Coordinates of C-alpha atoms in Angstrom, one line a residue:
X1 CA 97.0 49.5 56.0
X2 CA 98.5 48.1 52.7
X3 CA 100.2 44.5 53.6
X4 CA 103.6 46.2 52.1
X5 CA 103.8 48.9 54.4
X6 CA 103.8 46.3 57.6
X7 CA 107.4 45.2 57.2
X8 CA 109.1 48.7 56.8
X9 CA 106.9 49.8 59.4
X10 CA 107.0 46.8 62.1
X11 CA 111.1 47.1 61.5
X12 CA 110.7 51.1 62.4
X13 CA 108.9 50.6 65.1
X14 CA 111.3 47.8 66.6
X15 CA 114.2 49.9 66.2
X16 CA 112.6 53.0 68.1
X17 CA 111.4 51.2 70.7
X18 CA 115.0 48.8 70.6
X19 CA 117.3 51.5 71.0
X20 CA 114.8 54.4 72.9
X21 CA 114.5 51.2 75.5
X22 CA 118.6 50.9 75.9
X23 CA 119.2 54.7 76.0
X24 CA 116.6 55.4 78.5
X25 CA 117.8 52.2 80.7
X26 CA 121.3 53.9 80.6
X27 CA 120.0 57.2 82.0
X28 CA 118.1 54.8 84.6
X29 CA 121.6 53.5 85.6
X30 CA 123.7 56.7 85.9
X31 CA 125.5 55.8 82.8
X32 CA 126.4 58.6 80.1
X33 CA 124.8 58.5 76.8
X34 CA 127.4 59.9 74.1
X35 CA 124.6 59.7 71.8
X36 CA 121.3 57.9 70.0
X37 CA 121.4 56.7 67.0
X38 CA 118.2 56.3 65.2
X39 CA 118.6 54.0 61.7
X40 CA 122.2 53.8 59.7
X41 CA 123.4 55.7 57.2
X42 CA 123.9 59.3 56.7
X43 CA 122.3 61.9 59.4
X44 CA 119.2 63.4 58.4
X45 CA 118.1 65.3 61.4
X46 CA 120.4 65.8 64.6
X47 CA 118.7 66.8 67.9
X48 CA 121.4 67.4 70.1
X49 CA 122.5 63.7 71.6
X50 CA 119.8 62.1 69.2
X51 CA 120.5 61.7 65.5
X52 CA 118.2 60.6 62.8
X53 CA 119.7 58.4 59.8
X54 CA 118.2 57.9 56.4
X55 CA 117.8 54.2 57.0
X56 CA 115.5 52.5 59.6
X57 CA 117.2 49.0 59.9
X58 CA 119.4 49.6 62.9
X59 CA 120.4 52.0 65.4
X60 CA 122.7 52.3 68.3
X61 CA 123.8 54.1 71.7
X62 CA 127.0 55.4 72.1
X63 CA 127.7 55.0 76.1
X64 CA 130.6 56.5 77.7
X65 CA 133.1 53.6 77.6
X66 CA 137.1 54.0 78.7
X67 CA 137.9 50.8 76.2
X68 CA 136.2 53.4 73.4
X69 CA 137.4 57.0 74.0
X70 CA 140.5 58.3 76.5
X71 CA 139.3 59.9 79.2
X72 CA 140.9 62.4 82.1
X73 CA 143.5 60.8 84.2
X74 CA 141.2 62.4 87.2
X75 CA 137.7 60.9 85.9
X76 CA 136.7 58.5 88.6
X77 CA 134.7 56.6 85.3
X78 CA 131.5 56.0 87.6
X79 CA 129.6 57.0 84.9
X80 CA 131.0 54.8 82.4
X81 CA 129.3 51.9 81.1
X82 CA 132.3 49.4 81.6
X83 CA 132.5 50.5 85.1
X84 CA 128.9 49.2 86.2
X85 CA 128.5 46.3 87.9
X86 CA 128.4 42.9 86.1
X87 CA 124.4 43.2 86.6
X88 CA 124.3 46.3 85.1
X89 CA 126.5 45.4 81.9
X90 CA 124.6 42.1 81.1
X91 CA 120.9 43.8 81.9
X92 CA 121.4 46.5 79.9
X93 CA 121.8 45.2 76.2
X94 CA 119.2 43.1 77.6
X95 CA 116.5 46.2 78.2
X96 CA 115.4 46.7 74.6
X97 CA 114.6 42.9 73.5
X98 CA 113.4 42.4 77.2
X99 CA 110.1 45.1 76.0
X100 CA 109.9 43.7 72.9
X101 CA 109.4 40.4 73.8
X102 CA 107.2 40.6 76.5
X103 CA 104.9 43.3 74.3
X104 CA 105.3 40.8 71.3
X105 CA 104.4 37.7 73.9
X106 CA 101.5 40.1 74.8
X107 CA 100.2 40.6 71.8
X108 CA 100.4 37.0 70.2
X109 CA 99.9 35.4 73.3
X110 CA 101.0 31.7 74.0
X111 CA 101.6 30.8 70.4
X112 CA 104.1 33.7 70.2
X113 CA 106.7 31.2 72.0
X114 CA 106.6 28.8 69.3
X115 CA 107.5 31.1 67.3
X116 CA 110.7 32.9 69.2
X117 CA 111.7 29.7 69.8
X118 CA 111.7 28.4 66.3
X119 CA 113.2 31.7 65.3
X120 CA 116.9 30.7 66.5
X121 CA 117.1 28.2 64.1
X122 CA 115.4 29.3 61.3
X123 CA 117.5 32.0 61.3
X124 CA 120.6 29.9 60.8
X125 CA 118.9 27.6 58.3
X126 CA 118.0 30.5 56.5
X127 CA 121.4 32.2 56.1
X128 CA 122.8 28.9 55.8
X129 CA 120.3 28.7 52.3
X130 CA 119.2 31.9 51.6
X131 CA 118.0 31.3 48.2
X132 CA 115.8 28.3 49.1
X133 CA 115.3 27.6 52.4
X134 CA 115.2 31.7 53.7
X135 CA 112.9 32.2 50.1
X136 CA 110.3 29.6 52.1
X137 CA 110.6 31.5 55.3
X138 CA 110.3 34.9 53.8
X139 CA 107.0 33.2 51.9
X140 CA 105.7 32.0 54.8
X141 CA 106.3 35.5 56.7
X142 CA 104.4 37.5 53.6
X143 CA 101.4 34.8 53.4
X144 CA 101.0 36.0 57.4
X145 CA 101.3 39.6 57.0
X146 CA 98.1 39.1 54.3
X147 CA 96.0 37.5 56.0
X148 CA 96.8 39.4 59.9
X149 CA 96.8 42.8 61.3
X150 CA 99.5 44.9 61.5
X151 CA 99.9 44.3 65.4
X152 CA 100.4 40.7 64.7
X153 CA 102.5 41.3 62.2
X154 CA 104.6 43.4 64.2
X155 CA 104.9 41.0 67.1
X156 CA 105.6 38.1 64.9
X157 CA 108.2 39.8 62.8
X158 CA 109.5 41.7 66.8
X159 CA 109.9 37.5 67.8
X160 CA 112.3 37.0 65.0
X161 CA 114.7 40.3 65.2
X162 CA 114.4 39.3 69.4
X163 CA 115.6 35.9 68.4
X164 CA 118.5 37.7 65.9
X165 CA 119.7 40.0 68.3
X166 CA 120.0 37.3 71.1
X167 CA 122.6 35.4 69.2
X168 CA 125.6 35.8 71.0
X169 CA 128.1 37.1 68.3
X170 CA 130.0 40.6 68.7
X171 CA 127.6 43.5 67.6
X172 CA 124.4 41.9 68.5
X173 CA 123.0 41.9 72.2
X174 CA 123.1 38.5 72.5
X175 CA 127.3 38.8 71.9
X176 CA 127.6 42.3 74.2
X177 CA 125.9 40.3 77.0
X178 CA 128.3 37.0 76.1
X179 CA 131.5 39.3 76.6
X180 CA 130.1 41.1 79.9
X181 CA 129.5 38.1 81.5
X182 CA 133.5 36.7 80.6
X183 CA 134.7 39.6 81.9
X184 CA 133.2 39.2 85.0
X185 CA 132.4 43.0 85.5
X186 CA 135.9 43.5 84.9
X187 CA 136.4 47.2 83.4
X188 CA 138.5 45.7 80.5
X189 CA 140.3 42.5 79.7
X190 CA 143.0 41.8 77.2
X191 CA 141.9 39.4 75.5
X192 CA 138.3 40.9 74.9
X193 CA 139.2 43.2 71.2
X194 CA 140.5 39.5 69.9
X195 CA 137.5 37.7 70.8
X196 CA 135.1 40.6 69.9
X197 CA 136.8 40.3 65.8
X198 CA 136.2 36.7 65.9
X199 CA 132.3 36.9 67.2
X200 CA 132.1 39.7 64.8
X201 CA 132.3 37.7 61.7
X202 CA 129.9 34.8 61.7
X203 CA 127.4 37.5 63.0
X204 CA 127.9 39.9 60.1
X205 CA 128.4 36.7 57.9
X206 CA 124.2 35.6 59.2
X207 CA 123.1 39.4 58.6
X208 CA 125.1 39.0 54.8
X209 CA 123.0 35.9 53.7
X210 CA 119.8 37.5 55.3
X211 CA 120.4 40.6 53.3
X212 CA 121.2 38.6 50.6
X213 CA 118.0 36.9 50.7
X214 CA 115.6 39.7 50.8
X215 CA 117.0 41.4 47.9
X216 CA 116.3 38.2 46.2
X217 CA 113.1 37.7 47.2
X218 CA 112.0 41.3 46.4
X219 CA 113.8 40.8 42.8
X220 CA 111.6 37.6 42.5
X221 CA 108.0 39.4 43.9
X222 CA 109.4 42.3 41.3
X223 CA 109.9 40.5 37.9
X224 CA 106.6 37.8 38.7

């Protein structure tokens, strides 16, 4: 397989098995799926609950949530994600990264917790720079993905979006699982939209720089 095809494909493959993971855990739990969400972007193929986007970068799953849609006045709201016991609302953003880590620990084996664990702060060192510091980490990343497998590659590159989605800011599992857990399996809390804003920006501001610093370093391999 050509060494550029293992990134695009090692981030598809994360995001199926990410969000199929979460969805089917939800099912598991008696919680309604609204709908699964397959990459961003615009819809390219929709299969009843299951919609396919032109982008494989993300994805999502729409649960059935009162503090997201109005529901009946006679809905008893068993079925509703913010209803579930506090186990059930921290373990399930948990599901997805929970696979991937343990098939990416499988696959690299004891080295591959170096590696998560160095993840955390290379990722913030990295958005922190992202036209120096990230440029050596996205180096490093592309000298592995020449000289491994594509299995290797996945599970290295499957450590590092583990680590990214752990980080506990609003949007990212890491911040879903932060909020359940100061609600205290509450349905809903005041103050939880305010802090939700206010975790949502230094997350989207980490993703930003990251974004930032592939583009340059594809610009870079581009005009070389």
């Amino acid at each position: 397989m050509p060494t550029a095809l293992h990134l695009p494909l090692a981030a598809s493959l994360f995001m199926l098995i990410h969000i199929s993971v979460m969805a089917i855990c939800a099912r598991l739990f008696g919680i309604t799926v609204r709908s699964v969400s397959y990459g961003v972007g615009p819809t390219l193929l929709a299969l009843g609950k299951v919609k396919i986007k032109l982008l494989p970068l993300a994805g999502g799953v729409a649960l059935k949530d009162t503090r997201e849609e109005e529901l009946y006045d006679d809905d008893p709201c068993l079925d509703a994600y913010n209803f579930q016991p506090l186990w059930k609302q921290v373990l399930l953003p948990l599901s997805g990264v929970a696979v991937l880590l343990a098939l990416s620990l499988g696959i690299m084996g004891a080295s591959g917790w170096a590696s998560f664990g160095a993840a955390f702060g290379e990722i913030i060192r990295g958005a922190l720079a992202p036209l120096s510091t990230a440029q050596e980490l996205l180096g490093n990343g592309e000298a592995f993905a020449r000289t491994h497998g594509f299995a290797l590659v996945f599970a290295l590159f499957s450590l590092k979006l583990c680590a990214f989605n752990l980080l506990p800011f609003a949007g990212l599992n890491g911040g879903q699982t932060l909020l359940a857990i100061a609600r205290g399996g509450k349905p809903f809390v005041a103050w939880e939209e305010t802090a939700a804003k206010w975790l949502l920006l230094p997350g989207l501001a980490v993703l930003l720089a990251w974004v930032a610093a592939f583009g340059w370093h594809g610009w870079q391999a581009m005009s070389a």
